[in-house]
Amino acid sequence: MLHAPRSGRAVTAWGSIAALVLLLPVVAVASLALGANALSPGELAHAVLHPDGAEGDVIVRSLRFPRTVLGLIVGAALGAAGVLMQGHTRNALAEPGLLGVSAGAAFAVVLGLRLELVQGLPGMIGAAAIGAASAAVVVHTLARRSIRQGGAALVVAGAAMTAFLGALTSAVVLLDAKTLDSYRFWAVGSLAERGQETPVTVLPFVVAGLLLAAVNARSLDLLALGDEVASAMGLRIRRARLVGLLAVTLLTAASVAACGPIAFIGLLAGTLARLMVGASWSRGVLAGALVGAVLTVTSDVVGRLVAGPGELQVGVVSGILGAPLLIAVIRRRELIL
Amino acid sequence: MKVTDLSLGYGERRIIHHVDLDIPAGALTVIVGPNGSGKSTLLRGMARLLRPATGAVHLNGTDIADLGHGALARQLALLPQAPATPAGLSVGDLVARGRFPHRSWYQRWSERDEEVVRRALSQVDLIDRADEPVTELSGGQRQRAWIAMVLAQDTEHLLLDEPTTFLDLAHAVDVMTLARSVAHDSGRTVICVLHDLTLAARFADHLVVVSQGRIAAAGAPKDVLTPEELDDVFGLSAHVIDVDGAPAVVPVRRA
Amino acid sequence: MSLGVLLPAERAQASIRSSATPARLTVLAAAVLLLAGVATSLAVGESSLTLGQVLSTLVGQGDPFSRLVVVDFRGPRVGAAVLVGCSLALAGAVLQSVARNPLASPDLLGLNAGASVAAVAVVILAGGNGGVSGLAASVGLPVAALVGSLTSGLVLYLLAIRGRQLDPVRMVVVGVGLAAAGTALVSWLLTLGDVMVVGPALAWLSGSLHAATWPGQAGLLVVLAAATGPLVLLARRLDLLVLGDDTAGGLGLDVHRTRILFLLLATALTGAATAVAGAVVFLALCAPQLARGLSRASRPPLLASALTGGALLVWADLAARMLLSWTGFGPTELPVGVFTAVLGAPYLLFVVARQRAGSEGIPS
């Protein structure tokens, strides 16, 4: 990290954040207008301002509007979760998908549905939260010794956790054709056809998670100097870790329950956010949430455009965009933050 | 060993620039230099782990670029800096691996192999610990086990890259005593990279000072290590005094 | 420091190298376990046979019914378990030595993922009702899996090598990335097909020997046989590779070429095995380390690893086959890959948790 004068660095950081805020409406409008059935600006304005049940109005209001809002919410959640996880583990590769947290949420949801313990989205979010938190705690505990060096053991533990939970998930869905059929569409990570209420239902969870993340980010600035220094400065380390875990759990669980596991958004958002705002975690969480929202909606639009008349699910697009980035991160940068 | 016009680097980055060097046979040559001067790179080039950008390294008149992998490994052995020790490998097995270049794939373990390995182990005083895992040994013993492996390679030339790193002074002296006796008692040519000037001055027969990818000085330690040279190359103000017939470097104490 | 050639009397007899006895015992034990597993698997099932019936059938005696059960019903599956187990364990043993990392295995390094993407693409795009058949199954699937795993092996190699040096940690992390990318692609492919095709494809992906046939494993047999020769001849070079690039180079090994050759062999074994059984995960990770521990060796021994892998998979498949019918939990059987993952992943987590940061070949 280059040490530019502090004020200059902060100006660049806030400039990037402002640019992201301006980018949000642009991608949102694009998401409303573009797709298998592209709309002109006039049609779009018509649908937004004076809807009268024309074809364009229906497409925008009942299909594209919910998925755009959902994309913004879920993207912000995953982006902030990615930044938080990278801060707590001091690992440039930490994100919900790679560390098994999403897999934990997914398994809990599938198991809950199969055993008919949960119903509807709130129940799924609850199950996902339990699964996500358990997976996060197990991976973090097992690889804790290596976290000080910020090494690859964490990533390997995450991969093992993902494989383990993935196998259990396969076992559950393979025993039941009905679960299998809905599972495969959910598992790929998609914003499409999630219903009108889904954004409304997940919003409170994501807002709570983002608030916790914002609070926690200040602790991360201290934790970045090492546990000893942070605690000497009066930070309660255990509480900071717990708040972080709670925030990551809420954010991941809400997004996984709503859209299925979407890989790499957290990684992309975390990496880009740090490039933009530097070493400040407070600004990093904000930037990460914005980057996540922009990326998710953009990936969704790209998926609709490249594969028309069908579509590529957002999880596939983010996977295809994210994997090269992951490898670039491994090759170019230090893994330790 | 003779180095002529040798230039080395990694990719585009050139580290060693047109170096000429004569290494005396049957003696201990020590290469020193400030951090980043290219001394380890020079050693890697002499061992052909790096291909030269210009120039060549000759062993007894043959360009090492013309030798096969096995032929080179029978003439020149290299101990890298901080080598990786697999868990569970016994000292005897480690040293036995030094015999690889002397055996083709169809050859079984021979009496000769056994004898050379035993001699190498005796030389480093580890013959009684051959069954123990290398990872159980202390730092100094572990380094001696690795030196035994390159001794078992039974080569005329021996290249050691910072063999005293991570060792305390007593063990470092142990290792350098061994290196010197290998050169003097069996007439092998030993070349050793060190960062510690005091150790280098006490043990070297021939001292080479590398600075910014070039040879700054080469010769007997007492001729090379002068206060002017130290100031010039290392930016170090030091007295050089004679102790037991070898120079010793003592930093100047400022008030 | 003594310089003479003094040989203490007690060492004069035995070789200075460590004893081969633990290694031989491991090979023997694994072989016994493998044979016992094969015999039991052939005998146990919906219609049980006695061990005598199985043995007489195997030597060509047996009554027609036993022959039908042993040769036509259960044989292909048991044969595939042995071949797949041996091949994957060999691939794992080779990769762990080349990468100097006990965590290196085809699944963690993303080689499985490459094979899976290619094979699922064939199943989904060429498959009719209930999976592929005919030419697409017998030629297309194995070739696709082989190409897929070779492709990811190539990508892995290009990305994990910097300045002709292999970084053991980098290699595993790059592999995890490749595997994650492969998973995303497979998820997408699964949404394209009909649910009747997706079910078998997902079962295959989870690693299943259910659909094994004799012709289907001919390709694997060829690859395994072809790989055995070079592996036997070059095994000694693995002893050098585990000492690190510079040491191996100093001992006269052409490190670059040797490594590419071993990676090719491991990749081919993985691809061929994946074509037969799908992603049987964690076997290639555990079997070599088990064999290494029992043999007290400095790297996974090849023969012992292969036999251990075969034995583990035969028994795991038997368990997967019988578990549900014994517990009465459902009519469908679990893919054996689910079984190996549920048993193997905790082992991997245990390895990660136990290892001390900074010790040999281990990501710190």
PDB file of C-alpha atoms in Angstrom, chain C residues 175-354:
ATOM      1  CA  GLY C 175      -6.602 -24.856  -7.358  1.00  0.00           C
ATOM      2  CA  VAL C 176      -9.295 -23.782  -4.918  1.00  0.00           C
ATOM      3  CA  GLY C 177     -10.065 -20.884  -7.261  1.00  0.00           C
ATOM      4  CA  LEU C 178     -10.283 -23.179 -10.284  1.00  0.00           C
ATOM      5  CA  ALA C 179     -12.550 -25.545  -8.394  1.00  0.00           C
ATOM      6  CA  ALA C 180     -14.848 -22.665  -7.394  1.00  0.00           C
ATOM      7  CA  ALA C 181     -15.059 -21.457 -10.977  1.00  0.00           C
ATOM      8  CA  GLY C 182     -15.828 -24.993 -12.127  1.00  0.00           C
ATOM      9  CA  THR C 183     -18.596 -25.285  -9.560  1.00  0.00           C
ATOM     10  CA  ALA C 184     -20.236 -22.119 -10.903  1.00  0.00           C
ATOM     11  CA  LEU C 185     -20.147 -23.491 -14.442  1.00  0.00           C
ATOM     12  CA  VAL C 186     -21.550 -26.854 -13.387  1.00  0.00           C
ATOM     13  CA  SER C 187     -24.403 -25.193 -11.486  1.00  0.00           C
ATOM     14  CA  TRP C 188     -25.308 -23.319 -14.613  1.00  0.00           C
ATOM     15  CA  LEU C 189     -25.098 -26.411 -16.829  1.00  0.00           C
ATOM     16  CA  LEU C 190     -27.424 -28.202 -14.432  1.00  0.00           C
ATOM     17  CA  THR C 191     -30.139 -25.597 -14.956  1.00  0.00           C
ATOM     18  CA  LEU C 192     -30.092 -26.214 -18.714  1.00  0.00           C
ATOM     19  CA  GLY C 193     -31.138 -29.824 -18.764  1.00  0.00           C
ATOM     20  CA  ASP C 194     -34.333 -31.740 -18.240  1.00  0.00           C
ATOM     21  CA  VAL C 195     -34.839 -32.868 -14.655  1.00  0.00           C
ATOM     22  CA  MET C 196     -34.662 -36.507 -15.801  1.00  0.00           C
ATOM     23  CA  VAL C 197     -31.141 -35.832 -17.074  1.00  0.00           C
ATOM     24  CA  VAL C 198     -30.115 -33.576 -14.217  1.00  0.00           C
ATOM     25  CA  GLY C 199     -30.804 -36.191 -11.537  1.00  0.00           C
ATOM     26  CA  PRO C 200     -28.353 -38.735 -12.919  1.00  0.00           C
ATOM     27  CA  ALA C 201     -25.906 -35.950 -13.750  1.00  0.00           C
ATOM     28  CA  LEU C 202     -25.958 -34.669 -10.185  1.00  0.00           C
ATOM     29  CA  ALA C 203     -25.616 -38.194  -8.821  1.00  0.00           C
ATOM     30  CA  TRP C 204     -22.666 -38.737 -11.141  1.00  0.00           C
ATOM     31  CA  LEU C 205     -21.189 -35.411 -10.055  1.00  0.00           C
ATOM     32  CA  SER C 206     -21.417 -36.496  -6.459  1.00  0.00           C
ATOM     33  CA  GLY C 207     -19.352 -39.522  -7.376  1.00  0.00           C
ATOM     34  CA  SER C 208     -21.300 -42.667  -8.093  1.00  0.00           C
ATOM     35  CA  LEU C 209     -20.366 -46.144  -9.230  1.00  0.00           C
ATOM     36  CA  HIS C 210     -23.996 -47.053  -9.733  1.00  0.00           C
ATOM     37  CA  ALA C 211     -23.915 -46.989 -13.520  1.00  0.00           C
ATOM     38  CA  ALA C 212     -20.520 -48.650 -13.963  1.00  0.00           C
ATOM     39  CA  THR C 213     -20.189 -51.075 -16.871  1.00  0.00           C
ATOM     40  CA  TRP C 214     -17.297 -53.217 -18.043  1.00  0.00           C
ATOM     41  CA  PRO C 215     -16.842 -51.340 -21.358  1.00  0.00           C
ATOM     42  CA  GLY C 216     -17.141 -48.012 -19.539  1.00  0.00           C
ATOM     43  CA  GLN C 217     -14.015 -48.645 -17.512  1.00  0.00           C
ATOM     44  CA  ALA C 218     -11.839 -49.939 -20.329  1.00  0.00           C
ATOM     45  CA  GLY C 219     -10.443 -46.454 -20.899  1.00  0.00           C
ATOM     46  CA  LEU C 220      -9.505 -46.099 -17.252  1.00  0.00           C
ATOM     47  CA  LEU C 221      -7.798 -49.476 -17.289  1.00  0.00           C
ATOM     48  CA  VAL C 222      -5.742 -48.402 -20.302  1.00  0.00           C
ATOM     49  CA  VAL C 223      -4.726 -45.102 -18.687  1.00  0.00           C
ATOM     50  CA  LEU C 224      -3.888 -46.762 -15.376  1.00  0.00           C
ATOM     51  CA  ALA C 225      -1.804 -49.425 -17.083  1.00  0.00           C
ATOM     52  CA  ALA C 226      -0.050 -46.838 -19.240  1.00  0.00           C
ATOM     53  CA  ALA C 227       0.717 -44.624 -16.252  1.00  0.00           C
ATOM     54  CA  THR C 228       2.088 -47.453 -14.118  1.00  0.00           C
ATOM     55  CA  GLY C 229       5.202 -47.945 -16.249  1.00  0.00           C
ATOM     56  CA  PRO C 230       6.588 -44.403 -16.027  1.00  0.00           C
ATOM     57  CA  LEU C 231       5.540 -44.134 -12.379  1.00  0.00           C
ATOM     58  CA  VAL C 232       7.491 -47.237 -11.416  1.00  0.00           C
ATOM     59  CA  LEU C 233      10.534 -46.143 -13.394  1.00  0.00           C
ATOM     60  CA  LEU C 234      10.537 -42.567 -12.116  1.00  0.00           C
ATOM     61  CA  ALA C 235       9.338 -43.045  -8.531  1.00  0.00           C
ATOM     62  CA  ARG C 236      12.815 -42.297  -7.221  1.00  0.00           C
ATOM     63  CA  ARG C 237      12.608 -38.793  -8.671  1.00  0.00           C
ATOM     64  CA  LEU C 238       9.689 -38.021  -6.391  1.00  0.00           C
ATOM     65  CA  ASP C 239      12.113 -38.523  -3.472  1.00  0.00           C
ATOM     66  CA  LEU C 240      14.124 -35.614  -4.839  1.00  0.00           C
ATOM     67  CA  LEU C 241      11.210 -33.349  -5.719  1.00  0.00           C
ATOM     68  CA  VAL C 242      10.031 -33.328  -2.097  1.00  0.00           C
ATOM     69  CA  LEU C 243      13.387 -31.796  -1.126  1.00  0.00           C
ATOM     70  CA  GLY C 244      12.567 -28.627  -3.064  1.00  0.00           C
ATOM     71  CA  ASP C 245      13.385 -27.326  -6.541  1.00  0.00           C
ATOM     72  CA  ASP C 246      16.927 -26.118  -5.863  1.00  0.00           C
ATOM     73  CA  THR C 247      18.042 -29.244  -4.025  1.00  0.00           C
ATOM     74  CA  ALA C 248      16.510 -31.508  -6.651  1.00  0.00           C
ATOM     75  CA  GLY C 249      18.167 -29.462  -9.386  1.00  0.00           C
ATOM     76  CA  GLY C 250      21.493 -29.612  -7.559  1.00  0.00           C
ATOM     77  CA  LEU C 251      21.192 -33.398  -7.411  1.00  0.00           C
ATOM     78  CA  GLY C 252      20.938 -33.530 -11.177  1.00  0.00           C
ATOM     79  CA  LEU C 253      17.191 -33.669 -11.733  1.00  0.00           C
ATOM     80  CA  ASP C 254      15.614 -31.807 -14.637  1.00  0.00           C
ATOM     81  CA  VAL C 255      13.016 -30.377 -12.282  1.00  0.00           C
ATOM     82  CA  HIS C 256      10.901 -28.619 -14.876  1.00  0.00           C
ATOM     83  CA  ARG C 257      10.480 -31.587 -17.194  1.00  0.00           C
ATOM     84  CA  THR C 258      10.070 -34.107 -14.403  1.00  0.00           C
ATOM     85  CA  ARG C 259       7.345 -32.046 -12.801  1.00  0.00           C
ATOM     86  CA  ILE C 260       5.422 -31.596 -16.036  1.00  0.00           C
ATOM     87  CA  LEU C 261       5.609 -35.336 -16.665  1.00  0.00           C
ATOM     88  CA  PHE C 262       4.279 -36.202 -13.210  1.00  0.00           C
ATOM     89  CA  LEU C 263       1.541 -33.586 -13.450  1.00  0.00           C
ATOM     90  CA  LEU C 264       0.494 -35.020 -16.797  1.00  0.00           C
ATOM     91  CA  LEU C 265       0.295 -38.523 -15.342  1.00  0.00           C
ATOM     92  CA  ALA C 266      -1.729 -37.353 -12.330  1.00  0.00           C
ATOM     93  CA  THR C 267      -4.049 -35.320 -14.523  1.00  0.00           C
ATOM     94  CA  ALA C 268      -4.667 -38.192 -16.922  1.00  0.00           C
ATOM     95  CA  LEU C 269      -5.406 -40.572 -14.050  1.00  0.00           C
ATOM     96  CA  THR C 270      -7.827 -38.060 -12.538  1.00  0.00           C
ATOM     97  CA  GLY C 271      -9.629 -37.427 -15.818  1.00  0.00           C
ATOM     98  CA  ALA C 272     -10.030 -41.115 -16.621  1.00  0.00           C
ATOM     99  CA  ALA C 273     -11.226 -41.931 -13.107  1.00  0.00           C
ATOM    100  CA  THR C 274     -13.656 -39.013 -13.097  1.00  0.00           C
ATOM    101  CA  ALA C 275     -15.118 -40.176 -16.392  1.00  0.00           C
ATOM    102  CA  VAL C 276     -16.022 -43.488 -14.790  1.00  0.00           C
ATOM    103  CA  ALA C 277     -17.208 -42.429 -11.367  1.00  0.00           C
ATOM    104  CA  GLY C 278     -17.651 -38.665 -11.301  1.00  0.00           C
ATOM    105  CA  ALA C 279     -16.216 -36.569  -8.531  1.00  0.00           C
ATOM    106  CA  VAL C 280     -15.240 -39.019  -5.824  1.00  0.00           C
ATOM    107  CA  VAL C 281     -13.762 -36.402  -3.550  1.00  0.00           C
ATOM    108  CA  PHE C 282     -11.242 -36.591  -0.714  1.00  0.00           C
ATOM    109  CA  LEU C 283     -10.158 -40.128  -1.527  1.00  0.00           C
ATOM    110  CA  ALA C 284      -7.105 -38.827  -3.373  1.00  0.00           C
ATOM    111  CA  LEU C 285      -6.326 -36.662  -0.372  1.00  0.00           C
ATOM    112  CA  CYS C 286      -6.727 -39.226   2.403  1.00  0.00           C
ATOM    113  CA  ALA C 287      -5.474 -42.489   0.926  1.00  0.00           C
ATOM    114  CA  PRO C 288      -1.905 -41.295   0.190  1.00  0.00           C
ATOM    115  CA  GLN C 289      -1.554 -39.669   3.594  1.00  0.00           C
ATOM    116  CA  LEU C 290      -2.851 -42.800   5.297  1.00  0.00           C
ATOM    117  CA  ALA C 291      -0.360 -44.915   3.366  1.00  0.00           C
ATOM    118  CA  ARG C 292       2.410 -42.431   4.119  1.00  0.00           C
ATOM    119  CA  GLY C 293       1.678 -42.464   7.830  1.00  0.00           C
ATOM    120  CA  LEU C 294       1.569 -46.261   8.035  1.00  0.00           C
ATOM    121  CA  SER C 295       4.741 -46.669   5.971  1.00  0.00           C
ATOM    122  CA  ARG C 296       6.508 -43.938   7.949  1.00  0.00           C
ATOM    123  CA  ALA C 297       7.760 -42.518   4.687  1.00  0.00           C
ATOM    124  CA  SER C 298       8.802 -39.010   3.708  1.00  0.00           C
ATOM    125  CA  ARG C 299       6.343 -38.933   0.829  1.00  0.00           C
ATOM    126  CA  PRO C 300       3.274 -41.005  -0.065  1.00  0.00           C
ATOM    127  CA  PRO C 301       4.487 -44.393  -1.327  1.00  0.00           C
ATOM    128  CA  LEU C 302       2.924 -45.172  -4.713  1.00  0.00           C
ATOM    129  CA  LEU C 303       1.995 -48.846  -4.452  1.00  0.00           C
ATOM    130  CA  ALA C 304       0.711 -48.616  -0.889  1.00  0.00           C
ATOM    131  CA  SER C 305      -1.293 -45.479  -1.768  1.00  0.00           C
ATOM    132  CA  ALA C 306      -2.903 -47.139  -4.776  1.00  0.00           C
ATOM    133  CA  LEU C 307      -3.892 -50.241  -2.817  1.00  0.00           C
ATOM    134  CA  THR C 308      -5.159 -48.151   0.089  1.00  0.00           C
ATOM    135  CA  GLY C 309      -7.221 -46.037  -2.300  1.00  0.00           C
ATOM    136  CA  GLY C 310      -8.714 -49.119  -3.950  1.00  0.00           C
ATOM    137  CA  ALA C 311      -9.525 -50.713  -0.607  1.00  0.00           C
ATOM    138  CA  LEU C 312     -11.085 -47.549   0.793  1.00  0.00           C
ATOM    139  CA  LEU C 313     -13.293 -47.020  -2.230  1.00  0.00           C
ATOM    140  CA  VAL C 314     -14.456 -50.640  -2.391  1.00  0.00           C
ATOM    141  CA  TRP C 315     -15.487 -50.572   1.244  1.00  0.00           C
ATOM    142  CA  ALA C 316     -16.977 -47.071   0.980  1.00  0.00           C
ATOM    143  CA  ASP C 317     -19.031 -48.128  -2.026  1.00  0.00           C
ATOM    144  CA  LEU C 318     -20.246 -51.210  -0.217  1.00  0.00           C
ATOM    145  CA  ALA C 319     -21.255 -49.031   2.719  1.00  0.00           C
ATOM    146  CA  ALA C 320     -22.973 -46.514   0.436  1.00  0.00           C
ATOM    147  CA  ARG C 321     -24.796 -49.363  -1.316  1.00  0.00           C
ATOM    148  CA  MET C 322     -25.946 -51.076   1.849  1.00  0.00           C
ATOM    149  CA  LEU C 323     -26.409 -48.247   4.316  1.00  0.00           C
ATOM    150  CA  LEU C 324     -29.855 -47.204   3.173  1.00  0.00           C
ATOM    151  CA  SER C 325     -31.214 -50.707   2.832  1.00  0.00           C
ATOM    152  CA  TRP C 326     -29.965 -51.590   6.296  1.00  0.00           C
ATOM    153  CA  THR C 327     -31.264 -48.463   7.950  1.00  0.00           C
ATOM    154  CA  GLY C 328     -34.438 -48.455   5.885  1.00  0.00           C
ATOM    155  CA  PHE C 329     -34.009 -44.739   5.361  1.00  0.00           C
ATOM    156  CA  GLY C 330     -35.147 -44.717   1.771  1.00  0.00           C
ATOM    157  CA  PRO C 331     -35.167 -46.616  -1.493  1.00  0.00           C
ATOM    158  CA  THR C 332     -32.404 -44.654  -3.217  1.00  0.00           C
ATOM    159  CA  GLU C 333     -28.767 -45.285  -2.487  1.00  0.00           C
ATOM    160  CA  LEU C 334     -26.290 -42.561  -1.684  1.00  0.00           C
ATOM    161  CA  PRO C 335     -23.580 -41.818  -4.240  1.00  0.00           C
ATOM    162  CA  VAL C 336     -20.280 -43.051  -2.856  1.00  0.00           C
ATOM    163  CA  GLY C 337     -18.817 -39.568  -3.372  1.00  0.00           C
ATOM    164  CA  VAL C 338     -21.208 -38.201  -0.779  1.00  0.00           C
ATOM    165  CA  PHE C 339     -19.907 -40.861   1.536  1.00  0.00           C
ATOM    166  CA  THR C 340     -16.236 -40.087   0.900  1.00  0.00           C
ATOM    167  CA  ALA C 341     -16.878 -36.348   1.248  1.00  0.00           C
ATOM    168  CA  VAL C 342     -18.702 -36.711   4.536  1.00  0.00           C
ATOM    169  CA  LEU C 343     -15.857 -38.849   5.880  1.00  0.00           C
ATOM    170  CA  GLY C 344     -12.969 -37.090   4.135  1.00  0.00           C
ATOM    171  CA  ALA C 345     -13.775 -33.412   4.638  1.00  0.00           C
ATOM    172  CA  PRO C 346     -13.556 -33.629   8.429  1.00  0.00           C
ATOM    173  CA  TYR C 347     -10.189 -35.316   7.959  1.00  0.00           C
ATOM    174  CA  LEU C 348      -9.006 -32.387   5.838  1.00  0.00           C
ATOM    175  CA  LEU C 349     -10.281 -29.933   8.423  1.00  0.00           C
ATOM    176  CA  PHE C 350      -8.401 -31.927  11.042  1.00  0.00           C
ATOM    177  CA  VAL C 351      -5.193 -31.686   9.016  1.00  0.00           C
ATOM    178  CA  VAL C 352      -5.618 -27.927   8.668  1.00  0.00           C
ATOM    179  CA  ALA C 353      -6.331 -27.507  12.368  1.00  0.00           C
ATOM    180  CA  ARG C 354      -3.443 -29.691  13.501  1.00  0.00           C
TER     181      ARG C 354
END
